[in-house]
Coordinates of C-alpha atoms and ligand atoms in Angstrom, one line a residue:
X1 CA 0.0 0.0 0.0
X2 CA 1.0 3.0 -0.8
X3 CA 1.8 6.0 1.8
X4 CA 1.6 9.4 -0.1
X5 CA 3.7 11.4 2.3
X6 CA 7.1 9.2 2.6
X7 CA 10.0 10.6 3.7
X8 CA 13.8 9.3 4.4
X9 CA 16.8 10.4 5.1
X10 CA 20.7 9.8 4.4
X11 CA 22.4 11.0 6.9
X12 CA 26.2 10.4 6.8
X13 CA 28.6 12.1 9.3
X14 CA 31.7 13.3 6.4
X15 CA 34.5 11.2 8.2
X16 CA 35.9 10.0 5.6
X17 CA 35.0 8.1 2.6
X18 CA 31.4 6.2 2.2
X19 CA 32.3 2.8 2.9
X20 CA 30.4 0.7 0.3
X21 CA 27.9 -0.4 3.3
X22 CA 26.8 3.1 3.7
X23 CA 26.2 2.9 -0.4
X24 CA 24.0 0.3 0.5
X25 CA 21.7 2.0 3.2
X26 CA 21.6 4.9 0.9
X27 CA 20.3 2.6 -1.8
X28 CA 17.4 1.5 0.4
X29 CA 16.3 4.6 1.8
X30 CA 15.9 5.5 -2.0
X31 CA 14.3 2.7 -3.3
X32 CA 11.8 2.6 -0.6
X33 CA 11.5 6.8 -1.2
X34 CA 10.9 6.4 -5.0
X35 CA 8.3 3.4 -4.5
X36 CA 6.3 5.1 -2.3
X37 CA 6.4 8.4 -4.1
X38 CA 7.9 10.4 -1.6
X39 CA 11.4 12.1 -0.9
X40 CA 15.1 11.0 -0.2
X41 CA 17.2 13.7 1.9
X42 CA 20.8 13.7 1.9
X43 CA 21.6 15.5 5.7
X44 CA 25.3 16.0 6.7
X45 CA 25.8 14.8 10.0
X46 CA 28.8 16.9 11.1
X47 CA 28.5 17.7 14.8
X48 CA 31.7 16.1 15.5
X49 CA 34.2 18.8 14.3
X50 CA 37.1 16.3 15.8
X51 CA 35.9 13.7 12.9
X52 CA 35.4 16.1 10.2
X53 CA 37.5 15.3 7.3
X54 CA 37.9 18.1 4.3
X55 CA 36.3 16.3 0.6
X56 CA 33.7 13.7 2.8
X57 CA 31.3 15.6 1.9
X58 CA 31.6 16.1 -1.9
X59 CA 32.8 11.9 -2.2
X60 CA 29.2 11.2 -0.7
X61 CA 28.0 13.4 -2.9
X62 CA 29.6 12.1 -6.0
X63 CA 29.2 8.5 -4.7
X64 CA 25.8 8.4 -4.6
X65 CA 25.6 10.3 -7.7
X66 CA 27.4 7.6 -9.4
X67 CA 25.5 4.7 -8.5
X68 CA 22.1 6.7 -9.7
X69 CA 21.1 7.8 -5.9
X70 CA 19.3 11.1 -6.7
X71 CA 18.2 13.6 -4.0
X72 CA 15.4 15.5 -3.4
X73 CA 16.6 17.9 -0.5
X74 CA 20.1 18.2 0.6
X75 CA 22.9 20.9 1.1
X76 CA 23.4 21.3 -2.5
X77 CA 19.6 20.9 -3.7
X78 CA 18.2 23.3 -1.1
X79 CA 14.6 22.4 0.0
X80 CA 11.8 23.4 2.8
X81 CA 14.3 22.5 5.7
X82 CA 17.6 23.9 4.8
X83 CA 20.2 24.1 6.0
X84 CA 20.1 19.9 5.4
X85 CA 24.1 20.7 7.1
X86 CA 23.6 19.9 11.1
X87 CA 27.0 22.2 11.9
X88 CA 24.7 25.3 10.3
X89 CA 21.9 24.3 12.7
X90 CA 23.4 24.2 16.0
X91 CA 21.3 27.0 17.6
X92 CA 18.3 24.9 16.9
X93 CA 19.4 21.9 19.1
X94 CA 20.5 23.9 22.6
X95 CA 16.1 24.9 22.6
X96 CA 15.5 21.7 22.7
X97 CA 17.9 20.7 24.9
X98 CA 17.1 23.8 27.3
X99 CA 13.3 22.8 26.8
X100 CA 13.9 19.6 28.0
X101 CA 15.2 20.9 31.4
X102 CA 12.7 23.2 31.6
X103 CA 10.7 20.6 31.8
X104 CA 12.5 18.4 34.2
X105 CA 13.6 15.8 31.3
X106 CA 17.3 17.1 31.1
X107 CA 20.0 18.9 33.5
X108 CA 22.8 20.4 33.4
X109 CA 26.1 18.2 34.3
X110 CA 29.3 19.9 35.7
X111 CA 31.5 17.2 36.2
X112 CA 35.2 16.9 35.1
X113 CA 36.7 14.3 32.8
X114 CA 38.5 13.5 36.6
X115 CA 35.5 13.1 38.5
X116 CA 33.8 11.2 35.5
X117 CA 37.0 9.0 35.8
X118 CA 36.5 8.7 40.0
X119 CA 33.1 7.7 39.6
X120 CA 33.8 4.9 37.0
X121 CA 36.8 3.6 39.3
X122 CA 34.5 3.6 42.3
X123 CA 32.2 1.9 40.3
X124 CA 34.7 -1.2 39.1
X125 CA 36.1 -1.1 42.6
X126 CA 32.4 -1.5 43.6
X127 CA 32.2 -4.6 41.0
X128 CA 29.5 -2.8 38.7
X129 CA 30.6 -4.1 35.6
X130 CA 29.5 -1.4 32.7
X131 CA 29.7 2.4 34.8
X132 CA 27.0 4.7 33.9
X133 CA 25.7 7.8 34.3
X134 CA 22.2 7.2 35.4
X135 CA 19.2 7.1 37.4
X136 CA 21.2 6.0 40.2
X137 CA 24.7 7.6 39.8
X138 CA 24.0 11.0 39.1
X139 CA 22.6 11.7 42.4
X140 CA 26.5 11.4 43.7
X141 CA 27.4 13.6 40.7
X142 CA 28.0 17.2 40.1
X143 CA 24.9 18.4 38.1
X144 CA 21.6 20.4 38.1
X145 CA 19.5 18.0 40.3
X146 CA 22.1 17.5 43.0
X147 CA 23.4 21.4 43.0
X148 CA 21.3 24.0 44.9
X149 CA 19.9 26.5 41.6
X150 CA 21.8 29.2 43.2
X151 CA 24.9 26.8 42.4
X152 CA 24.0 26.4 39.3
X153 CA 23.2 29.1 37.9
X154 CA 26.7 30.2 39.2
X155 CA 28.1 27.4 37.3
X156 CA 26.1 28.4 34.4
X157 CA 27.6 31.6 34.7
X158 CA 30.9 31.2 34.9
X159 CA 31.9 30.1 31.8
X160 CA 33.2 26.8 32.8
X161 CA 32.3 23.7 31.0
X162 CA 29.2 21.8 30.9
X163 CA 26.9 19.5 29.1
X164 CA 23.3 18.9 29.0
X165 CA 22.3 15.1 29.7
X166 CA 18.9 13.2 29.2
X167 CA 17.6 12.6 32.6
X168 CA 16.5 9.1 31.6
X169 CA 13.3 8.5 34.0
X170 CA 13.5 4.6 36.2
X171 CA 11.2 1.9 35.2
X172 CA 9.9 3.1 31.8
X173 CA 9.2 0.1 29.1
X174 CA 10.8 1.3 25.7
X175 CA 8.7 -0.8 22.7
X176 CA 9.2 0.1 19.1
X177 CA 8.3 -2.1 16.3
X178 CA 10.8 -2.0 13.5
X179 CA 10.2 -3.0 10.3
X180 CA 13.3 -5.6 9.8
X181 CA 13.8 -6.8 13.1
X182 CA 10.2 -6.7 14.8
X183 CA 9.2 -6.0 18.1
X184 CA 12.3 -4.7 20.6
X185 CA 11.8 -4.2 23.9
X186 CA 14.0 -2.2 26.3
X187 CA 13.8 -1.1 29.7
X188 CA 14.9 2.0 30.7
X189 CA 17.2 0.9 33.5
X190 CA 19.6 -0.3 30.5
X191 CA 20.4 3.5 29.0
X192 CA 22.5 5.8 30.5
X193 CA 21.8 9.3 31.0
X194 CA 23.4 10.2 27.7
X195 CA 24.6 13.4 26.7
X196 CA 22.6 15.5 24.4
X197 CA 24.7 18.6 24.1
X198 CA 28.5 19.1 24.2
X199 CA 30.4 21.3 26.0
X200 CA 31.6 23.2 22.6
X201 CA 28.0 23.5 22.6
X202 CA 27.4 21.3 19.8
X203 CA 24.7 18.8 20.2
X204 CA 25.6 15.3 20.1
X205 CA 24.4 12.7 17.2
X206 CA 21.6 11.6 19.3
X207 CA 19.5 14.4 20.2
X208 CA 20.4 16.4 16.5
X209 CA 19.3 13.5 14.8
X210 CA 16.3 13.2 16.7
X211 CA 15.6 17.1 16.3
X212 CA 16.0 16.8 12.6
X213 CA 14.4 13.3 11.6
X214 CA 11.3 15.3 13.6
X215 CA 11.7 19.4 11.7
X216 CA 12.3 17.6 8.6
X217 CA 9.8 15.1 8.9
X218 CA 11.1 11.8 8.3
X219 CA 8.7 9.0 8.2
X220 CA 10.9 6.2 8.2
X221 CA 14.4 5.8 9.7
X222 CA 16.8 3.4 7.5
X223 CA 19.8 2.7 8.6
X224 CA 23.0 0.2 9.5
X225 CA 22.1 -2.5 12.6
X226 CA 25.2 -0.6 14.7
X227 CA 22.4 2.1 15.6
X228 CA 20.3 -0.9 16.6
X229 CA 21.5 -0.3 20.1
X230 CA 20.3 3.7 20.0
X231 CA 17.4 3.3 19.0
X232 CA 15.7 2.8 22.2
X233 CA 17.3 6.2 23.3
X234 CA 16.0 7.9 20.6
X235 CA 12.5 6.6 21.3
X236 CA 12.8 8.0 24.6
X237 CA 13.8 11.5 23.2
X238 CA 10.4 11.2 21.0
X239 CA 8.6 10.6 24.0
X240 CA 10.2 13.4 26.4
X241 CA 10.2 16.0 23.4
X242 CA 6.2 15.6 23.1
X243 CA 6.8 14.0 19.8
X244 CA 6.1 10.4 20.1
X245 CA 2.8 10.4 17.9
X246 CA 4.5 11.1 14.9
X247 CA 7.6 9.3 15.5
X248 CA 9.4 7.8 12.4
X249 CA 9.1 3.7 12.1
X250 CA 12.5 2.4 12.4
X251 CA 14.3 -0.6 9.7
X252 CA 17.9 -1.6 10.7
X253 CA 19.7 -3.2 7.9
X254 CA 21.8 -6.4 8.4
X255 CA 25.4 -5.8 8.8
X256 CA 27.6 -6.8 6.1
X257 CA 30.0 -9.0 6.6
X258 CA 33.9 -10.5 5.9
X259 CA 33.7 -12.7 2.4
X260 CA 34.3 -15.4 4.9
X261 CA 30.6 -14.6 6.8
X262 CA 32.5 -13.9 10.4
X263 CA 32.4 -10.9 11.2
X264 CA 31.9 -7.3 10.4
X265 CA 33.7 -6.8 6.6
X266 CA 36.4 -3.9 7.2
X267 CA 39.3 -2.4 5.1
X268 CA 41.7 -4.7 6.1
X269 CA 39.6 -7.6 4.9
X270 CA 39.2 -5.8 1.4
X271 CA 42.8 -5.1 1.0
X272 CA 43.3 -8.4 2.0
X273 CA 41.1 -9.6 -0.9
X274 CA 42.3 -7.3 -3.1
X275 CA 38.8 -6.0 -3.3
X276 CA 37.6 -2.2 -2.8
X277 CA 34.9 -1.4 -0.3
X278 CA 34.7 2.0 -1.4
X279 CA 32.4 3.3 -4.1
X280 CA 35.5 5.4 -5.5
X281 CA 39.2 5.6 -4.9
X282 CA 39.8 8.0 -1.5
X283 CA 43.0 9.4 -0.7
X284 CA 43.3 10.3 2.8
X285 CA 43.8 13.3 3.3
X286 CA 46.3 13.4 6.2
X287 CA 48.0 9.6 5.6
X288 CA 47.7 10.4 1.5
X289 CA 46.7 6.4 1.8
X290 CA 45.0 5.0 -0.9
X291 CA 41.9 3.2 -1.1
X292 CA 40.4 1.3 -4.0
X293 CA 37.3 2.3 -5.6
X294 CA 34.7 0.1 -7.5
X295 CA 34.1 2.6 -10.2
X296 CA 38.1 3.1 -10.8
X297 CA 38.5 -1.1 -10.6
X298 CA 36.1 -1.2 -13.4
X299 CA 32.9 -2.4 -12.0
X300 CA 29.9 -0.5 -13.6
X301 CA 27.1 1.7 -11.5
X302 CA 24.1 -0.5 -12.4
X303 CA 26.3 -3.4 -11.2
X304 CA 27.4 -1.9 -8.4
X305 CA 23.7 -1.0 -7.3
X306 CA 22.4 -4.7 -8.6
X307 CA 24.9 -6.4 -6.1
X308 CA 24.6 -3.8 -2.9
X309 CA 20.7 -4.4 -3.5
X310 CA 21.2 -8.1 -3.0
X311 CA 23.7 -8.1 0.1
X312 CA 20.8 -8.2 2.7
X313 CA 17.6 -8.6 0.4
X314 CA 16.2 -10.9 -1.9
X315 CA 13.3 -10.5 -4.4
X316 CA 12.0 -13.9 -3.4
X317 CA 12.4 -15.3 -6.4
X318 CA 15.1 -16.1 -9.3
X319 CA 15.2 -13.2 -11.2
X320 CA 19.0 -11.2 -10.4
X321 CA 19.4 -8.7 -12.9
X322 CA 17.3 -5.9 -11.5
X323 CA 17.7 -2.3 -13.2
X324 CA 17.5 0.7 -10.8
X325 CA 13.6 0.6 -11.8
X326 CA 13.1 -2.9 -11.4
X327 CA 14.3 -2.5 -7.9
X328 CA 12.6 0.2 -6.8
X329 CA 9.2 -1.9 -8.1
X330 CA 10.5 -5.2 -6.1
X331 CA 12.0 -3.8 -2.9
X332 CA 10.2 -4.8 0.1
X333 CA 11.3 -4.3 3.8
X334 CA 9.4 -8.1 3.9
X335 CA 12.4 -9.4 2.6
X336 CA 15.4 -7.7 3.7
X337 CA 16.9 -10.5 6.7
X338 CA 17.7 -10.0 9.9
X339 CA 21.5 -12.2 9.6
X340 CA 24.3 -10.2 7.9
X341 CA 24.7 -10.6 4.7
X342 CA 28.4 -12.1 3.5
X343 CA 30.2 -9.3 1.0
X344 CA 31.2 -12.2 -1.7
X345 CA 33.2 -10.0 -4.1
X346 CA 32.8 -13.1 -7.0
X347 CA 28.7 -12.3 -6.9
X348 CA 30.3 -8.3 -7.6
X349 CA 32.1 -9.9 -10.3
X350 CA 29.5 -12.0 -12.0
X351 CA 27.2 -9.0 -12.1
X352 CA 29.7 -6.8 -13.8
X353 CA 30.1 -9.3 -16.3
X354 CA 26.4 -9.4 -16.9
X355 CA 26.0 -5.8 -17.3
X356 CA 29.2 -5.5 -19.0
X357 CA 27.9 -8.0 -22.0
X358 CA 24.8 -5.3 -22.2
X359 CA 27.7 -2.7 -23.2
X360 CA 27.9 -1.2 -26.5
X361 CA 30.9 -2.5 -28.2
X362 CA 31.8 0.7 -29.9
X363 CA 31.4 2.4 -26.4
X364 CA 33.6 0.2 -24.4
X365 CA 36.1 -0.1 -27.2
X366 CA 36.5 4.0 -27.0
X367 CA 36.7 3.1 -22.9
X368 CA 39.8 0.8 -23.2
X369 CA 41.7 2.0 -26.4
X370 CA 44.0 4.3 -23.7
X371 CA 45.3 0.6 -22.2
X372 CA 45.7 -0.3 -25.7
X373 CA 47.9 2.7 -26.7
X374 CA 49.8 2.0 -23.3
X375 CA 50.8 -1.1 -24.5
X376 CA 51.9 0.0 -27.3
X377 CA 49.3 -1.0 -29.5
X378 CA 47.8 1.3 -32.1
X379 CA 44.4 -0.3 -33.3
X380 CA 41.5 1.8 -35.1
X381 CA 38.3 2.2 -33.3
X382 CA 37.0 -0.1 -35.3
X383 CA 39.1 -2.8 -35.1
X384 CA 38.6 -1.8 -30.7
X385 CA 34.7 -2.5 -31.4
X386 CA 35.7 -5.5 -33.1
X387 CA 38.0 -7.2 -30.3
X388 CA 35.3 -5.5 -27.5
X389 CA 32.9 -7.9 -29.6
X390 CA 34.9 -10.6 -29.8
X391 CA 36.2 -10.8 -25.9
X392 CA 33.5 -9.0 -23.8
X393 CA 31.5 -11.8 -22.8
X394 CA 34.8 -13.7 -21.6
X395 CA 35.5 -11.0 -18.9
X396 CA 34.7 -9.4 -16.0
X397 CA 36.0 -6.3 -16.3
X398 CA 36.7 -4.1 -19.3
X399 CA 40.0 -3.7 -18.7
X400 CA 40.6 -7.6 -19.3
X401 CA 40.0 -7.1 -22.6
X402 CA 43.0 -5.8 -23.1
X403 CA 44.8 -8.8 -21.3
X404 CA 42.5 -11.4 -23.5
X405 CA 43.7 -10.0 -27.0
X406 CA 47.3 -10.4 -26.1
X407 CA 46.9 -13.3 -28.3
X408 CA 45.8 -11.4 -31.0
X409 CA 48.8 -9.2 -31.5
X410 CA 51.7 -12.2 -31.7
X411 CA 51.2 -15.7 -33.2
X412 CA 51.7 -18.4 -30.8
X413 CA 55.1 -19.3 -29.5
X414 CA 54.1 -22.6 -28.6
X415 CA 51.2 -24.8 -28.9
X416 CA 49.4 -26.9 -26.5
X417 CA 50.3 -30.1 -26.3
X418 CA 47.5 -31.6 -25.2
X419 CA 45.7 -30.8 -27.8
X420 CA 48.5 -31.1 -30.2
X421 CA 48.3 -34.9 -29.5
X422 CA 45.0 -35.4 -29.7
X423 CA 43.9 -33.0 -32.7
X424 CA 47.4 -33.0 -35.0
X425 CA 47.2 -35.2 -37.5
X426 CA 47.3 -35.9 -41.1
X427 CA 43.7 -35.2 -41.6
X428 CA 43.8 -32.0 -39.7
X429 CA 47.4 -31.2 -41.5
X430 CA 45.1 -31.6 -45.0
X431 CA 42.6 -29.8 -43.5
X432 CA 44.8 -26.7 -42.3
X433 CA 46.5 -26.7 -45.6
X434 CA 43.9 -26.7 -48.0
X435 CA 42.4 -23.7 -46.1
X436 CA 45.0 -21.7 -46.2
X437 CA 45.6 -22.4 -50.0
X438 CA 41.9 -21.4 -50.6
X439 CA 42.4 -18.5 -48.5
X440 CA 45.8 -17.2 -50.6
X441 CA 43.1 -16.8 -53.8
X442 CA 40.1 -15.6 -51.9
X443 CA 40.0 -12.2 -52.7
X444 CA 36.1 -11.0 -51.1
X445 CA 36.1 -9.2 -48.0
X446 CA 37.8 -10.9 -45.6
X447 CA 34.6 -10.6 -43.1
X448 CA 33.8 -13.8 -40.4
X449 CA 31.3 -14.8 -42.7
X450 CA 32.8 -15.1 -46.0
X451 CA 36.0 -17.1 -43.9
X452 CA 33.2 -19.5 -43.0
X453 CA 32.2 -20.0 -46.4
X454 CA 35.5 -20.5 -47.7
X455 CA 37.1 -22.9 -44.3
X456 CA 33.3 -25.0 -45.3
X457 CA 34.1 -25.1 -49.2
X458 CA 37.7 -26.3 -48.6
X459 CA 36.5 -29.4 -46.1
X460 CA 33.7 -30.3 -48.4
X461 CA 35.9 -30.5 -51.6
X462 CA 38.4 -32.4 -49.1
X463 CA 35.6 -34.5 -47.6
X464 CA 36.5 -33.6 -43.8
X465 CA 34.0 -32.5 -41.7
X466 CA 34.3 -29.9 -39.4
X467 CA 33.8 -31.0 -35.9
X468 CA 36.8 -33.3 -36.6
X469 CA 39.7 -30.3 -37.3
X470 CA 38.5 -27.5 -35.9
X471 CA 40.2 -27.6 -32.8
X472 CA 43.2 -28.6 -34.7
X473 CA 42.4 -25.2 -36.8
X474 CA 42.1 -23.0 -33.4
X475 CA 45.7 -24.2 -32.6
X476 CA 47.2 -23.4 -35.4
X477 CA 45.7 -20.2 -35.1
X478 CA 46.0 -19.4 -31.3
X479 CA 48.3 -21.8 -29.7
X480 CA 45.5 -23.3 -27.7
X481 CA 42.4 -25.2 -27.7
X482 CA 39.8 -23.2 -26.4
X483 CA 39.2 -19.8 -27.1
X484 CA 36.3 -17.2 -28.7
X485 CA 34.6 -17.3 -32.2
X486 CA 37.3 -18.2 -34.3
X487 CA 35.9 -16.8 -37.3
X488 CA 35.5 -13.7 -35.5
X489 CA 38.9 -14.0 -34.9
X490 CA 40.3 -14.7 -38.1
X491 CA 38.4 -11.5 -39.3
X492 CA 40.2 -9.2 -36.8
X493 CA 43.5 -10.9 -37.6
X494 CA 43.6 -10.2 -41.1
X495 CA 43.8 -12.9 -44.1
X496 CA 47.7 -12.4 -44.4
X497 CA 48.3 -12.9 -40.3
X498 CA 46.0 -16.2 -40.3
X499 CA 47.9 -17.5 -43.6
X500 CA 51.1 -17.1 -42.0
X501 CA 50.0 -18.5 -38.9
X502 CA 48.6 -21.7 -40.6
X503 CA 51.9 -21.7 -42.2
X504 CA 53.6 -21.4 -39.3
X505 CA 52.0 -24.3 -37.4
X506 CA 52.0 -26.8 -40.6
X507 CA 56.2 -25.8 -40.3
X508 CA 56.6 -26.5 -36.4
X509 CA 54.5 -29.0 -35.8
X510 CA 55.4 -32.6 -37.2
X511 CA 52.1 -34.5 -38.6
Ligands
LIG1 N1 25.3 10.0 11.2 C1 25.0 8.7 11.4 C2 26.0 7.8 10.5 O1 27.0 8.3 10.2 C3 23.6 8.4 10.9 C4 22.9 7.3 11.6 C5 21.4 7.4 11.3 O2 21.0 7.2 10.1 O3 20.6 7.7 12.2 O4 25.8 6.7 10.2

């Protein structure tokens, strides 16, 4: 069924580059946007100026551009509820904090990173296992509700540092029903009296992301299972900010995980592999390290999107190829699972072989002359489109095109002799010969199917049928016994180039 007023929300803090996972939860929140008519937000989580790194920004931007991610309100669309940036909104937060101790629901906390530190110690020392601010400990603590207001205020007034803290009430029950994972319930004796605003007066993640998912009116929180464990906080801040009723319904998508399925997939596992889990090559800025990007390792967008679609959902049935379209008709919140889904680079690789076949030849050849010319090999465009043609549906990648027509450039230095023994005989030698006399006074076009003609003239006249030499023919020709359309092959080689190859083999290799 479908809701007319949808709206999500990508909200990536710029640390860095987009890890391919965050690709993924992008790709959701718009899929689910687009198939239920409504809009996708891009919001710059950036209250953690200690984490900010220069060019995050614009590589989410140009990451989710690539894969065919389009926003509808963001920092550089504009929209109803700019600015979509949270370090340009940071007035907004401190009301609601400050409302929220008007009304008993927050306080002020003085304490030092020392005393924080004392308190934890006393705690161990006391054999509590996790210390917390809360219910409990902050009546032995240095805040609004233990201070006399004339204290306060002092503190308040001095300048020195404080924060503002969720005064999280005893025995509430915390239910929320999200749409992956079902029912979770929480009591509030497990959550701390988090803090909600910073002493550099910034607010922290939690409470701006609650103040924004309610301004900007999400509808429908999507996001990574390691804010799983938030969530219940965030409920609570609905409740205590009078919002509750039009709280966003919450989906937390399955982890992804190491190729080997144990454990969370990280950078070192990719480099490991040999693998990018980025969506485009990121230089850090202060290391200058490099990272490997799908887009500059040759996989294609609508693969790229076809495979981060399936890590984590399934259409339920066997259909795999899904455009952009197709997916945003299919996707179902139903049929995303709850386990992690394994990152199995080979499934990244079959699909960019998929889409790769659906390439125009003339396109892709224009893609990899460069690697060509770096080789050292000048070939016209068409002879590229020819070999893209030829080889594409035998690769993964583009770029292995290149590698595959090696063979195309220098006659075989040696032939297989596997095949040799089984295929080289005196029929195949009469064969091989009589071709290549009959192609010394063929003078057509020198186009697959006129070679095909010709080859099937010559073993008719000779009385030798074709099943029986051809792989004899494909040595001769290649060095091995396995390979692409041969008569493809021939045509890009050229009718001299495959009479001196014949030549060559009848020469080397004794009947
Ligand atoms: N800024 C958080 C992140 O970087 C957003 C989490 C959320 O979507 O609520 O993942």
């Amino acid at each position: 069924m479908s809701q007319p007023n949808v709206r999500v929300r990508f909200a990536p803090s710029p640390t860095g580059a987009l890890h391919i996972g965050g690709v993924r939860t992008a790709l959701y929140n718009y899929l689910y946007a687009r198939q239920q008519g409504g809009q996708m937000l891009l919001r710059i989580e950036d209250t953690d100026q200690n984490r900010y790194v220069p060019g995050a920004e614009e590589y989410i931007l140009q990451a989710l551009e690539w894969v065919g991610i389009q926003i509808d309100e963001g920092p550089q669309q504009g929209g109803p509820h700019a600015p979509y940036r949270q370090s340009e909104r940071k007035e907004m937060y401190r009301e609601y904090a400050e409302r929220l101790i008007r009304e008993g629901k927050a306080y002020y906390a003085f304490d030092t990173a020392d005393e924080l530190d004392a308190m934890r110690k006393r705690l161990e020392a006391a054999n509590v296992p996790a210390a917390q601010y809360n219910a409990i400990t902050r009546l032995q603590m240095k805040n609004s509700l233990t201070l006399p207001a004339e204290e306060t205020r002092q503190h308040l007034e001095s300048g020195e540092p404080y924060v503002i803290r969720i005064k999280v009430q005893p025995k509430e029950d915390i239910r929320f029903n999200d749409l992956i994972r079902g029912w979770v319930a929480v009591h509030s004796s497990q959550i701390d009296d988090k803090v909600l605003l910073k002493s550099d007066g910034m607010p922290t993640y939690h409470l701006a992301n609650i103040v924004d998912d309610h301004l900007m009116g999400i509808t429908h929180v999507i996001r990574g299972e390691e804010w799983l464990p938030s969530a219940p906080l965030h409920v609570l801040l609905y409740r205590y900010l009078g919002w509750a009723d039009t709280m966003p319904q919450f989906a937390h998508l399955p982890l992804l995980l190491k190729p080997d399925g144990n454990g969370k997939l990280s950078k070192r596992d990719a480099d490991a592999g040999g693998f990018p889990i980025f969506p485009l090559e990121w230089t850090d800025p202060k290391s200058g390290e490099k990272a490997l990007g799908f887009r500059e390792e040759g996989y294609l967008p609508e693969a790229t999107t076809n495979f981060l679609a399936f890590l984590g959902w399934n259409p339920g049935t066997e259909q795999e190829l899904f455009t952009m379209d197709e997916l945003i008709q299919a996707f179902s919140f139903d049929r995303v699972h709850k386990a992690g889904a394994r990152f199995d680079i080979q499934k990244g690789n079959w699909y960019n072989q998929q889409y790769l076949k659906q390439q125009d030849d003339a396109a892709l050849a224009r893609e990899i002359q460069p690697l060509f010319t770096s080789k050292g090999i000048q070939i016209t465009d068409e002879q590229a489109t020819k070999i893209v043609h030829l080889l594409k549906e035998r690769v993964h990648f583009a770029k292995e095109i290149v590698d595959e027509s090696a063979f195309l450039f220098s006659s075989p230095e040696s032939y297989d002799e596997a095949v040799v023994s089984k295929r080289w005989n005196e029929e195949a030698l009469r064969a091989i010969g009589g071709f290549r006399d009959a192609l010394s006074t063929y003078d057509g076009d020198f186009t697959a199917d006129n070679i095909k003609e010709v080859l099937h003239h010559t073993l008719e006249s000779l009385g030798i049928k074709a099943g029986k030499v051809m792989q004899a023919l494909r040595l001769a020709l290649t060095g091995v016994g396995a390979g692409p359309d041969l008569m493809i092959t021939m045509e890009i080689l050229g009718k001299e180039e495959v009479i001196k190859r014949l030549q060559n083999a009848i020469d080397r290799l004794p009947a």
